[in-house]
mmCIF file of C-alpha atoms in Angstrom:
data_model
loop_
_atom_site.group_PDB
_atom_site.id
_atom_site.type_symbol
_atom_site.label_atom_id
_atom_site.label_comp_id
_atom_site.label_asym_id
_atom_site.label_seq_id
_atom_site.Cartn_x
_atom_site.Cartn_y
_atom_site.Cartn_z
ATOM 1 C CA MET O 1 81.374 199.025 33.204
ATOM 2 C CA PRO O 2 81.393 197.245 36.567
ATOM 3 C CA VAL O 3 78.891 194.579 35.391
ATOM 4 C CA ILE O 4 79.882 192.411 32.421
ATOM 5 C CA GLU O 5 77.238 190.500 30.482
ATOM 6 C CA LEU O 6 78.184 186.975 29.438
ATOM 7 C CA MET O 7 76.954 185.871 26.015
ATOM 8 C CA ILE O 8 76.957 182.497 24.245
ATOM 9 C CA PRO O 9 79.921 182.762 21.833
ATOM 10 C CA ALA O 10 79.907 181.838 18.152
ATOM 11 C CA LEU O 11 81.180 178.266 17.933
ATOM 12 C CA GLY O 12 81.082 177.602 14.202
ATOM 13 C CA GLU O 13 79.094 178.349 11.080
ATOM 14 C CA SER O 14 76.814 175.338 11.486
ATOM 15 C CA ILE O 15 75.998 175.985 15.172
ATOM 16 C CA SER O 16 73.258 178.530 15.832
ATOM 17 C CA SER O 17 72.051 177.337 19.245
ATOM 18 C CA VAL O 18 73.297 175.364 22.240
ATOM 19 C CA THR O 19 71.912 173.678 25.334
ATOM 20 C CA PHE O 20 73.037 175.170 28.635
ATOM 21 C CA ALA O 21 74.164 171.955 30.346
ATOM 22 C CA LYS O 22 75.172 173.028 33.863
ATOM 23 C CA TRP O 23 76.757 175.693 36.020
ATOM 24 C CA LEU O 24 80.203 174.876 37.393
ATOM 25 C CA LYS O 25 80.115 177.714 39.948
ATOM 26 C CA PRO O 26 77.283 178.604 42.353
ATOM 27 C CA ASP O 27 75.176 181.737 41.931
ATOM 28 C CA GLY O 28 76.886 184.621 43.726
ATOM 29 C CA ALA O 29 80.332 183.002 43.785
ATOM 30 C CA VAL O 30 83.423 185.138 43.287
ATOM 31 C CA VAL O 31 85.259 183.781 40.239
ATOM 32 C CA GLN O 32 88.659 184.513 38.743
ATOM 33 C CA MET O 33 89.361 185.491 35.146
ATOM 34 C CA ASP O 34 89.506 182.487 32.751
ATOM 35 C CA GLU O 35 88.067 180.179 35.429
ATOM 36 C CA PRO O 36 85.536 177.635 34.006
ATOM 37 C CA ILE O 37 82.061 178.687 35.119
ATOM 38 C CA CYS O 38 79.637 176.604 33.036
ATOM 39 C CA GLU O 39 79.303 173.852 30.447
ATOM 40 C CA ILE O 40 77.272 173.975 27.242
ATOM 41 C CA GLU O 41 76.223 171.231 24.834
ATOM 42 C CA THR O 42 76.511 171.698 21.096
ATOM 43 C CA GLU O 43 75.319 169.273 18.471
ATOM 44 C CA LYS O 44 78.868 167.972 18.154
ATOM 45 C CA ALA O 45 80.521 168.169 21.590
ATOM 46 C CA ASN O 46 80.357 169.648 25.088
ATOM 47 C CA GLN O 47 82.369 172.776 25.854
ATOM 48 C CA GLU O 48 83.271 174.771 28.965
ATOM 49 C CA LEU O 49 82.911 178.564 29.049
ATOM 50 C CA THR O 50 85.221 180.655 31.224
ATOM 51 C CA ALA O 51 84.871 183.932 33.112
ATOM 52 C CA GLU O 52 85.865 186.966 31.031
ATOM 53 C CA LYS O 53 86.806 188.953 34.158
ATOM 54 C CA ALA O 54 87.170 188.360 37.886
ATOM 55 C CA GLY O 55 84.144 189.233 39.993
ATOM 56 C CA LYS O 56 80.859 188.065 41.465
ATOM 57 C CA LEU O 57 78.912 185.671 39.218
ATOM 58 C CA SER O 58 75.165 186.016 38.723
ATOM 59 C CA TRP O 59 73.191 183.291 36.982
ATOM 60 C CA VAL O 60 70.781 184.157 34.184
ATOM 61 C CA ALA O 61 70.393 180.937 32.172
ATOM 62 C CA LYS O 62 68.838 177.812 33.635
ATOM 63 C CA GLU O 63 70.377 174.360 33.307
ATOM 64 C CA GLY O 64 68.861 172.431 30.399
ATOM 65 C CA GLU O 65 67.716 175.607 28.639
ATOM 66 C CA ASP O 66 68.246 176.004 24.884
ATOM 67 C CA LEU O 67 69.973 179.279 23.985
ATOM 68 C CA ASN O 68 70.833 180.914 20.671
ATOM 69 C CA VAL O 69 74.356 182.100 19.921
ATOM 70 C CA GLY O 70 74.691 185.609 21.378
ATOM 71 C CA ALA O 71 72.111 185.018 24.130
ATOM 72 C CA LEU O 72 72.770 186.272 27.678
ATOM 73 C CA PHE O 73 73.552 183.464 30.137
ATOM 74 C CA GLY O 74 75.131 185.272 33.093
ATOM 75 C CA LYS O 75 76.689 188.430 34.529
ATOM 76 C CA ILE O 76 79.875 189.249 36.423
ATOM 77 C CA ASP O 77 80.096 192.201 38.835
ATOM 78 C CA THR O 78 83.767 193.217 38.666
ATOM 79 C CA ASP O 79 83.366 195.659 41.589
ATOM 80 C CA ALA O 80 82.777 192.714 43.907
ATOM 81 C CA SER O 81 86.248 191.319 43.277
ATOM 82 C CA ALA O 82 87.816 194.795 43.505
ATOM 83 C CA ALA O 83 86.160 195.306 46.886
ATOM 84 C CA ALA O 84 87.285 191.916 48.108
ATOM 85 C CA THR O 85 90.966 192.404 47.280
ATOM 86 C CA PRO O 86 91.748 195.438 49.510
ATOM 87 C CA THR O 87 90.396 193.713 52.623
ATOM 88 C CA ALA O 88 93.121 191.078 52.578
ATOM 89 C CA PRO O 89 96.029 193.539 52.346
ATOM 90 C CA ALA O 90 94.405 195.703 55.036
ATOM 91 C CA VAL O 91 94.840 192.932 57.595
ATOM 92 C CA ALA O 92 98.393 192.327 56.448
ATOM 93 C CA SER O 93 99.341 196.000 56.798
ATOM 94 C CA ALA O 94 97.643 196.384 60.203
ATOM 95 C CA PRO O 95 100.768 195.448 62.218
ATOM 96 C CA THR O 96 102.643 198.629 61.042
ATOM 97 C CA PRO O 97 100.476 201.383 62.703
ATOM 98 C CA PRO O 98 100.626 202.239 66.422
ATOM 99 C CA PRO O 99 98.101 199.543 67.431
ATOM 100 C CA PRO O 100 100.835 196.862 67.085
ATOM 101 C CA PRO O 101 102.039 197.439 70.641
ATOM 102 C CA ALA O 102 98.736 195.890 71.698
ATOM 103 C CA ALA O 103 99.599 192.825 69.634
ATOM 104 C CA PRO O 104 102.662 191.903 71.693
ATOM 105 C CA VAL O 105 100.543 192.262 74.826
ATOM 106 C CA THR O 106 98.042 189.737 73.487
ATOM 107 C CA PRO O 107 100.355 186.774 73.033
ATOM 108 C CA ALA O 108 98.044 184.924 75.378
ATOM 109 C CA ALA O 109 100.768 182.640 76.658
ATOM 110 C CA PRO O 110 98.650 181.122 79.401
ATOM 111 C CA ALA O 111 95.786 180.266 77.011
ATOM 112 C CA PRO O 112 97.959 178.403 74.515
ATOM 113 C CA ALA O 113 99.664 176.583 77.363
ATOM 114 C CA ALA O 114 96.317 175.440 78.726
ATOM 115 C CA SER O 115 94.952 174.478 75.302
ATOM 116 C CA ALA O 116 98.174 172.690 74.372
ATOM 117 C CA ALA O 117 97.533 170.143 77.115
ATOM 118 C CA THR O 118 93.899 169.634 76.163
ATOM 119 C CA GLY O 119 93.289 166.146 74.833
ATOM 120 C CA HIS O 120 96.895 165.004 75.407
ATOM 121 C CA PRO O 121 97.353 161.957 77.647
ATOM 122 C CA SER O 122 100.025 161.635 80.277
ATOM 123 C CA PRO O 123 102.605 158.880 79.614
ATOM 124 C CA ALA O 124 100.773 156.437 81.915
ATOM 125 C CA ALA O 125 97.392 157.346 80.370
ATOM 126 C CA ALA O 126 98.786 156.945 76.838
ATOM 127 C CA LYS O 127 99.976 153.408 77.703
ATOM 128 C CA THR O 128 96.542 152.493 79.124
ATOM 129 C CA LEU O 129 94.689 153.891 76.100
ATOM 130 C CA THR O 130 96.989 152.099 73.628
ATOM 131 C CA GLU O 131 96.516 148.764 75.377
ATOM 132 C CA GLY O 132 92.767 149.301 75.594
ATOM 133 C CA GLY O 133 92.437 150.367 71.942
ATOM 134 C CA VAL O 134 90.837 153.720 72.770
ATOM 135 C CA PRO O 135 91.928 156.815 70.763
ATOM 136 C CA PRO O 136 92.720 159.916 72.865
ATOM 137 C CA THR O 137 90.174 161.902 70.823
ATOM 138 C CA ASP O 138 87.377 159.855 72.455
ATOM 139 C CA VAL O 139 88.412 160.836 76.011
ATOM 140 C CA ASN O 140 87.648 164.030 77.951
ATOM 141 C CA GLY O 141 90.633 164.970 80.116
ATOM 142 C CA SER O 142 90.054 166.030 83.726
ATOM 143 C CA GLY O 143 93.644 166.988 84.498
ATOM 144 C CA ILE O 144 95.231 170.434 84.465
ATOM 145 C CA GLY O 145 94.544 172.233 81.187
ATOM 146 C CA GLY O 146 92.340 169.337 80.027
ATOM 147 C CA ARG O 147 95.176 166.762 80.080
ATOM 148 C CA ILE O 148 94.050 163.108 80.081
ATOM 149 C CA THR O 149 95.034 161.405 83.334
ATOM 150 C CA LYS O 150 95.562 157.732 84.019
ATOM 151 C CA GLU O 151 92.174 157.623 85.787
ATOM 152 C CA ASP O 152 90.487 159.143 82.693
ATOM 153 C CA ALA O 153 92.117 156.497 80.523
ATOM 154 C CA GLU O 154 91.069 153.616 82.784
ATOM 155 C CA LYS O 155 87.447 154.865 82.780
ATOM 156 C CA ALA O 156 87.429 155.150 78.988
ATOM 157 C CA VAL O 157 88.782 151.615 78.553
ATOM 158 C CA ALA O 158 86.202 150.270 81.020
ATOM 159 C CA ASN O 159 83.377 152.098 79.231
ATOM 160 C CA LYS O 160 84.526 150.666 75.922
ATOM 161 C CA ALA O 161 84.203 147.140 77.295
ATOM 162 C CA VAL O 162 80.596 147.844 78.248
ATOM 163 C CA ALA O 163 79.690 149.818 75.130
ATOM 164 C CA PRO O 164 79.485 146.905 72.689
ATOM 165 C CA VAL O 165 76.905 145.171 74.878
ATOM 166 C CA THR O 166 74.608 148.176 74.957
ATOM 167 C CA ALA O 167 75.188 148.799 71.260
ATOM 168 C CA VAL O 168 74.032 145.309 70.374
ATOM 169 C CA LYS O 169 70.791 145.607 72.320
ATOM 170 C CA PRO O 170 68.953 147.939 69.982
ATOM 171 C CA ALA O 171 68.880 145.755 66.876
ATOM 172 C CA PRO O 172 68.986 147.843 63.714
ATOM 173 C CA PRO O 173 65.674 147.962 61.897
ATOM 174 C CA ALA O 174 65.413 145.612 58.944
ATOM 175 C CA PRO O 175 65.781 147.428 55.633
ATOM 176 C CA ALA O 176 62.496 148.184 53.969
ATOM 177 C CA PRO O 177 61.800 145.915 51.005
ATOM 178 C CA VAL O 178 62.620 147.532 47.683
ATOM 179 C CA SER O 179 59.397 147.881 45.753
ATOM 180 C CA THR O 180 61.189 148.004 42.401
ATOM 181 C CA ALA O 181 62.810 144.580 42.739
ATOM 182 C CA HIS O 182 59.995 142.755 40.929
ATOM 183 C CA PHE O 183 57.030 143.768 38.785
ATOM 184 C CA SER O 184 58.073 147.413 38.824
ATOM 185 C CA ARG O 185 55.800 149.917 37.090
ATOM 186 C CA ASP O 186 58.076 152.904 37.750
ATOM 187 C CA GLU O 187 59.210 155.153 34.912
ATOM 188 C CA HIS O 188 60.987 158.456 34.572
ATOM 189 C CA ARG O 189 61.320 161.078 31.884
ATOM 190 C CA GLN O 190 64.646 162.598 30.856
ATOM 191 C CA ARG O 191 65.325 165.184 28.187
ATOM 192 C CA MET O 192 67.537 164.069 25.322
ATOM 193 C CA SER O 193 70.939 165.715 25.202
ATOM 194 C CA ARG O 194 71.567 168.107 22.338
ATOM 195 C CA MET O 195 74.025 165.646 20.797
ATOM 196 C CA ARG O 196 71.477 162.814 20.955
ATOM 197 C CA ARG O 197 68.797 165.080 19.437
ATOM 198 C CA THR O 198 71.182 166.036 16.631
ATOM 199 C CA ILE O 199 72.095 162.399 15.994
ATOM 200 C CA ALA O 200 68.401 161.476 15.841
ATOM 201 C CA LYS O 201 67.625 164.334 13.460
ATOM 202 C CA ARG O 202 70.485 163.457 11.121
ATOM 203 C CA LEU O 203 69.676 159.752 11.060
ATOM 204 C CA VAL O 204 66.076 160.468 10.113
ATOM 205 C CA SER O 205 67.278 162.967 7.509
ATOM 206 C CA ALA O 206 69.637 160.396 5.994
ATOM 207 C CA LYS O 207 66.849 157.826 5.902
ATOM 208 C CA ASN O 208 64.344 160.223 4.314
ATOM 209 C CA ASN O 209 66.576 162.238 1.990
ATOM 210 C CA THR O 210 68.814 159.596 0.426
ATOM 211 C CA ALA O 211 68.101 156.627 -1.818
ATOM 212 C CA MET O 212 69.924 154.328 0.586
ATOM 213 C CA LEU O 213 70.666 150.683 -0.196
ATOM 214 C CA THR O 214 73.056 148.180 1.388
ATOM 215 C CA THR O 215 75.197 145.511 -0.239
ATOM 216 C CA PHE O 216 76.965 142.747 1.675
ATOM 217 C CA ASN O 217 80.048 140.587 1.317
ATOM 218 C CA GLU O 218 82.310 138.575 3.591
ATOM 219 C CA VAL O 219 86.059 138.682 4.164
ATOM 220 C CA ASP O 220 88.403 135.869 5.105
ATOM 221 C CA MET O 221 90.537 137.521 7.796
ATOM 222 C CA THR O 222 93.252 134.830 7.778
ATOM 223 C CA GLY O 223 95.767 136.966 5.869
ATOM 224 C CA ILE O 224 95.327 140.013 8.113
ATOM 225 C CA MET O 225 95.478 137.972 11.310
ATOM 226 C CA ASN O 226 98.660 136.212 10.149
ATOM 227 C CA LEU O 227 100.171 139.578 9.228
ATOM 228 C CA ARG O 228 99.420 141.037 12.639
ATOM 229 C CA GLU O 229 100.670 137.946 14.462
ATOM 230 C CA THR O 230 103.936 137.925 12.520
ATOM 231 C CA TYR O 231 104.799 141.620 12.699
ATOM 232 C CA GLN O 232 102.912 142.921 15.741
ATOM 233 C CA GLU O 233 105.867 142.804 18.107
ATOM 234 C CA ALA O 234 108.212 144.578 15.672
ATOM 235 C CA PHE O 235 105.485 147.121 14.829
ATOM 236 C CA VAL O 236 104.975 148.003 18.499
ATOM 237 C CA ALA O 237 108.719 148.168 19.109
ATOM 238 C CA LYS O 238 109.203 150.663 16.270
ATOM 239 C CA TYR O 239 106.079 152.810 16.493
ATOM 240 C CA GLY O 240 104.858 152.362 20.078
ATOM 241 C CA ILE O 241 101.338 151.350 19.032
ATOM 242 C CA LYS O 242 99.652 148.127 17.953
ATOM 243 C CA LEU O 243 98.700 147.395 14.363
ATOM 244 C CA GLY O 244 94.913 147.202 14.556
ATOM 245 C CA PHE O 245 92.232 146.201 12.090
ATOM 246 C CA MET O 246 91.013 149.762 11.593
ATOM 247 C CA SER O 247 94.176 151.099 9.935
ATOM 248 C CA LEU O 248 94.194 148.175 7.496
ATOM 249 C CA PHE O 249 90.531 148.712 6.631
ATOM 250 C CA ALA O 250 91.009 152.485 6.348
ATOM 251 C CA LYS O 251 94.010 152.132 4.028
ATOM 252 C CA ALA O 252 92.209 149.553 1.872
ATOM 253 C CA CYS O 253 89.137 151.801 1.573
ATOM 254 C CA ALA O 254 91.253 154.886 0.843
ATOM 255 C CA LYS O 255 93.013 153.109 -2.025
ATOM 256 C CA VAL O 256 89.757 151.944 -3.602
ATOM 257 C CA LEU O 257 88.026 155.309 -3.000
ATOM 258 C CA LEU O 258 90.602 157.058 -5.174
ATOM 259 C CA GLU O 259 90.112 154.396 -7.857
ATOM 260 C CA MET O 260 86.318 154.751 -7.695
ATOM 261 C CA PRO O 261 85.566 158.464 -7.118
ATOM 262 C CA ASP O 262 81.766 157.999 -7.178
ATOM 263 C CA VAL O 263 81.891 156.288 -3.781
ATOM 264 C CA ASN O 264 83.990 159.167 -2.448
ATOM 265 C CA ALA O 265 81.631 161.872 -3.783
ATOM 266 C CA MET O 266 78.712 163.795 -2.308
ATOM 267 C CA ILE O 267 75.679 165.657 -3.647
ATOM 268 C CA ASP O 268 75.453 169.430 -3.250
ATOM 269 C CA GLY O 269 72.173 170.678 -4.690
ATOM 270 C CA GLU O 270 72.224 169.657 -8.332
ATOM 271 C CA ASP O 271 76.008 169.179 -8.370
ATOM 272 C CA VAL O 272 78.205 166.253 -7.381
ATOM 273 C CA ILE O 273 81.439 167.060 -5.544
ATOM 274 C CA TYR O 274 84.290 164.625 -6.191
ATOM 275 C CA HIS O 275 87.244 164.452 -3.820
ATOM 276 C CA ASP O 276 90.829 163.683 -4.810
ATOM 277 C CA PHE O 277 91.617 162.708 -1.226
ATOM 278 C CA ALA O 278 90.192 160.260 1.309
ATOM 279 C CA ASP O 279 89.160 161.793 4.643
ATOM 280 C CA ILE O 280 87.757 158.752 6.420
ATOM 281 C CA SER O 281 85.435 159.344 9.369
ATOM 282 C CA ILE O 282 85.815 156.768 12.135
ATOM 283 C CA ALA O 283 82.716 156.063 14.246
ATOM 284 C CA ILE O 284 83.595 156.301 17.962
ATOM 285 C CA SER O 285 81.183 155.437 20.753
ATOM 286 C CA THR O 286 81.173 157.881 23.692
ATOM 287 C CA PRO O 287 78.975 158.207 26.815
ATOM 288 C CA ASN O 288 77.126 161.057 25.058
ATOM 289 C CA GLY O 289 76.567 159.280 21.742
ATOM 290 C CA LEU O 290 78.300 158.306 18.526
ATOM 291 C CA VAL O 291 80.775 160.744 16.990
ATOM 292 C CA VAL O 292 82.534 160.425 13.619
ATOM 293 C CA PRO O 293 85.719 162.544 13.520
ATOM 294 C CA PRO O 294 87.643 162.145 10.241
ATOM 295 C CA VAL O 295 91.232 161.002 9.766
ATOM 296 C CA ARG O 296 92.350 163.304 6.967
ATOM 297 C CA ASN O 297 94.305 162.200 3.880
ATOM 298 C CA VAL O 298 94.367 158.527 4.831
ATOM 299 C CA GLU O 299 95.693 157.755 1.339
ATOM 300 C CA SER O 300 98.920 159.615 2.219
ATOM 301 C CA LEU O 301 99.394 158.311 5.774
ATOM 302 C CA LYS O 302 101.344 155.266 6.881
ATOM 303 C CA PHE O 303 99.685 152.528 8.913
ATOM 304 C CA HIS O 304 101.156 153.660 12.236
ATOM 305 C CA GLU O 305 100.143 157.262 11.515
ATOM 306 C CA VAL O 306 96.548 156.152 10.989
ATOM 307 C CA GLU O 307 96.624 154.145 14.229
ATOM 308 C CA LEU O 308 98.075 157.056 16.223
ATOM 309 C CA LYS O 309 95.503 159.483 14.816
ATOM 310 C CA ILE O 310 92.603 157.148 15.610
ATOM 311 C CA LYS O 311 93.929 156.702 19.147
ATOM 312 C CA GLU O 312 94.214 160.475 19.589
ATOM 313 C CA LEU O 313 90.702 161.134 18.288
ATOM 314 C CA SER O 314 89.212 158.325 20.389
ATOM 315 C CA ALA O 315 90.780 159.680 23.592
ATOM 316 C CA LYS O 316 89.541 163.200 22.859
ATOM 317 C CA ALA O 317 86.068 161.936 21.957
ATOM 318 C CA ARG O 318 85.648 160.012 25.212
ATOM 319 C CA ASP O 319 86.936 162.989 27.237
ATOM 320 C CA GLY O 320 84.624 165.365 25.351
ATOM 321 C CA LYS O 321 87.579 167.407 24.083
ATOM 322 C CA LEU O 322 87.124 167.154 20.311
ATOM 323 C CA SER O 323 87.210 170.550 18.626
ATOM 324 C CA LEU O 324 84.646 171.552 16.017
ATOM 325 C CA ASP O 325 87.331 171.382 13.337
ATOM 326 C CA GLU O 326 88.197 167.825 14.350
ATOM 327 C CA MET O 327 84.510 166.886 14.107
ATOM 328 C CA SER O 328 83.852 168.381 10.689
ATOM 329 C CA GLY O 329 84.447 167.013 7.206
ATOM 330 C CA GLY O 330 84.952 163.467 5.998
ATOM 331 C CA THR O 331 84.304 161.884 2.600
ATOM 332 C CA PHE O 332 83.576 158.292 3.698
ATOM 333 C CA THR O 333 82.820 156.570 7.011
ATOM 334 C CA ILE O 334 83.830 153.289 8.644
ATOM 335 C CA THR O 335 81.927 151.935 11.633
ATOM 336 C CA ASN O 336 82.851 148.802 13.572
ATOM 337 C CA GLY O 337 79.860 147.200 15.245
ATOM 338 C CA GLY O 338 81.917 144.042 15.688
ATOM 339 C CA ILE O 339 83.515 145.374 18.860
ATOM 340 C CA PHE O 340 80.057 145.138 20.458
ATOM 341 C CA GLY O 341 79.389 141.676 19.004
ATOM 342 C CA SER O 342 77.314 142.634 15.960
ATOM 343 C CA LEU O 343 77.330 139.872 13.328
ATOM 344 C CA MET O 344 75.572 141.867 10.588
ATOM 345 C CA SER O 345 73.895 145.269 10.264
ATOM 346 C CA THR O 346 72.901 147.950 7.758
ATOM 347 C CA PRO O 347 74.719 151.167 8.747
ATOM 348 C CA ILE O 348 73.089 154.509 7.936
ATOM 349 C CA ILE O 349 74.910 156.985 5.690
ATOM 350 C CA ASN O 350 76.665 159.867 7.408
ATOM 351 C CA GLU O 351 75.319 162.839 5.408
ATOM 352 C CA PRO O 352 76.441 164.543 3.216
ATOM 353 C CA GLN O 353 78.675 161.565 2.441
ATOM 354 C CA SER O 354 77.428 158.959 -0.008
ATOM 355 C CA ALA O 355 78.658 155.703 1.534
ATOM 356 C CA ILE O 356 79.564 154.009 4.805
ATOM 357 C CA LEU O 357 81.315 150.687 5.455
ATOM 358 C CA GLY O 358 80.168 148.518 8.345
ATOM 359 C CA MET O 359 82.628 146.067 9.944
ATOM 360 C CA HIS O 360 81.329 143.215 12.084
ATOM 361 C CA ALA O 361 82.426 140.500 14.482
ATOM 362 C CA ILE O 362 85.008 137.935 13.336
ATOM 363 C CA LYS O 363 83.634 134.400 13.649
ATOM 364 C CA ASP O 364 85.219 131.048 12.817
ATOM 365 C CA ARG O 365 83.100 129.405 10.126
ATOM 366 C CA PRO O 366 83.536 126.369 7.828
ATOM 367 C CA MET O 367 84.533 127.566 4.361
ATOM 368 C CA VAL O 368 85.327 125.713 1.138
ATOM 369 C CA VAL O 369 88.956 126.496 0.217
ATOM 370 C CA ASP O 370 90.482 124.771 -2.862
ATOM 371 C CA GLY O 371 87.862 122.052 -2.711
ATOM 372 C CA THR O 372 88.318 121.323 1.011
ATOM 373 C CA ILE O 373 86.338 122.498 4.042
ATOM 374 C CA GLN O 374 88.449 124.609 6.392
ATOM 375 C CA ILE O 375 87.684 126.673 9.491
ATOM 376 C CA ARG O 376 88.400 130.319 8.688
ATOM 377 C CA PRO O 377 87.965 133.604 10.640
ATOM 378 C CA MET O 378 85.246 135.362 8.670
ATOM 379 C CA MET O 379 83.781 138.861 8.858
ATOM 380 C CA TYR O 380 80.656 140.199 7.150
ATOM 381 C CA LEU O 381 81.025 143.602 5.500
ATOM 382 C CA ALA O 382 78.132 145.933 4.716
ATOM 383 C CA LEU O 383 78.295 148.936 2.401
ATOM 384 C CA SER O 384 75.370 151.330 2.635
ATOM 385 C CA TYR O 385 75.326 153.827 -0.231
ATOM 386 C CA ASP O 386 73.261 156.592 -1.805
ATOM 387 C CA HIS O 387 71.870 155.194 -5.048
ATOM 388 C CA ARG O 388 71.503 158.722 -6.427
ATOM 389 C CA VAL O 389 75.291 158.912 -6.763
ATOM 390 C CA ILE O 390 76.451 155.287 -6.680
ATOM 391 C CA ASP O 391 75.109 152.595 -8.983
ATOM 392 C CA GLY O 392 74.593 149.057 -7.723
ATOM 393 C CA SER O 393 77.440 147.701 -9.854
ATOM 394 C CA THR O 394 79.773 150.392 -8.471
ATOM 395 C CA SER O 395 78.924 149.549 -4.873
ATOM 396 C CA VAL O 396 79.424 145.813 -5.413
ATOM 397 C CA THR O 397 82.711 146.373 -7.247
ATOM 398 C CA PHE O 398 83.946 148.674 -4.466
ATOM 399 C CA LEU O 399 83.227 146.058 -1.806
ATOM 400 C CA VAL O 400 84.855 143.277 -3.853
ATOM 401 C CA LYS O 401 88.004 145.389 -4.325
ATOM 402 C CA VAL O 402 88.215 146.123 -0.593
ATOM 403 C CA LYS O 403 87.668 142.428 0.162
ATOM 404 C CA ASP O 404 90.460 141.471 -2.248
ATOM 405 C CA LEU O 405 92.958 143.824 -0.575
ATOM 406 C CA LEU O 406 92.056 142.643 2.916
ATOM 407 C CA GLU O 407 92.306 138.952 2.036
ATOM 408 C CA ASP O 408 95.730 139.509 0.470
ATOM 409 C CA PRO O 409 97.230 142.415 2.445
ATOM 410 C CA THR O 410 100.512 142.092 0.538
ATOM 411 C CA LYS O 411 98.772 143.850 -2.361
ATOM 412 C CA LEU O 412 97.857 146.665 -0.006
ATOM 413 C CA LEU O 413 101.427 147.003 1.261
ATOM 414 C CA LEU O 414 102.874 146.916 -2.277
ATOM 415 C CA ASP O 415 100.162 149.278 -3.608
ATOM 416 C CA LEU O 416 99.092 146.744 -6.242
#
């Protein structure tokens, strides 16, 4: 068939519709096979679709339109590309037939000679133009073949001296005052992206469908900060990446999650699914919204492996290159509002998970240590949990255990 219909492909079991974000090629353009032609938005990430064959592209879908999987979004006329290809070789093969004798006759030698001089100054004219600061492209040559003579150059330099005076005379009009500077009443409407709509839907679902509570505690970060200060240089030298807070928090949570399986579980209908592994979702802020790709089997990874994986996922998330597989799964989530300055918050559960840990900003505060008041770097922790699965005592105990490991990271390193 000369005309190929382009359909929205199946992108995963959970994705039944997409938003057609934008066309990357104009309507009627000739495209090559596998060339990106459009971009679609799914509830998890943006994705480019490519041309299945070479040919002339015809638009069907409109930008911003919601389409179901399998819906028609465009067509490609493959005959158009087939018709375009022979024309190029035809010109190339033209020299072989008898007409070529006419070609040698046409080497219009006089014309190129005349045009070659056009716009080129004579040596004396070039010197005058250089001294006067006038480019040869601004001068019309009156010599043979359009060559710029010394007289042409002198006139151009003289005109330049006068030009600024005349240019100053008409004063540019004053810019119109911007009406929106003060007391603006302007507003505009913009459709939410599919990812933002999905985020909104899931947050409301988590709020309405879970018995969510939050428990708080605080962590003295002195031990972790001393650990990083002491070993950071050696860590970077060996692994090529810095030891951050996130890997320490992820490893501490993974250890306690395996000790307390209720916090690592999720509800499925009338069943509870318990996991013997810790796939920890890391909240990453992107221009399109918050994404939570999981780092799998954190309990079995080393600190540098966790850091490298988080770095990889963060780069892909910000470039919009996360795959659906990289976005799916997770048994527990960590979100760090502290990087934006948050002192305390109540994070919302990432369904179908049953708990999420919120990190916050580190602030120096006076604390009583061994009967004396000392200034310590403190961080508030918040654990939001689904009370249907996790009892209050379990949530508090989980947070205390994580706090204990973070305040004495030697226990974490020795697996105590």
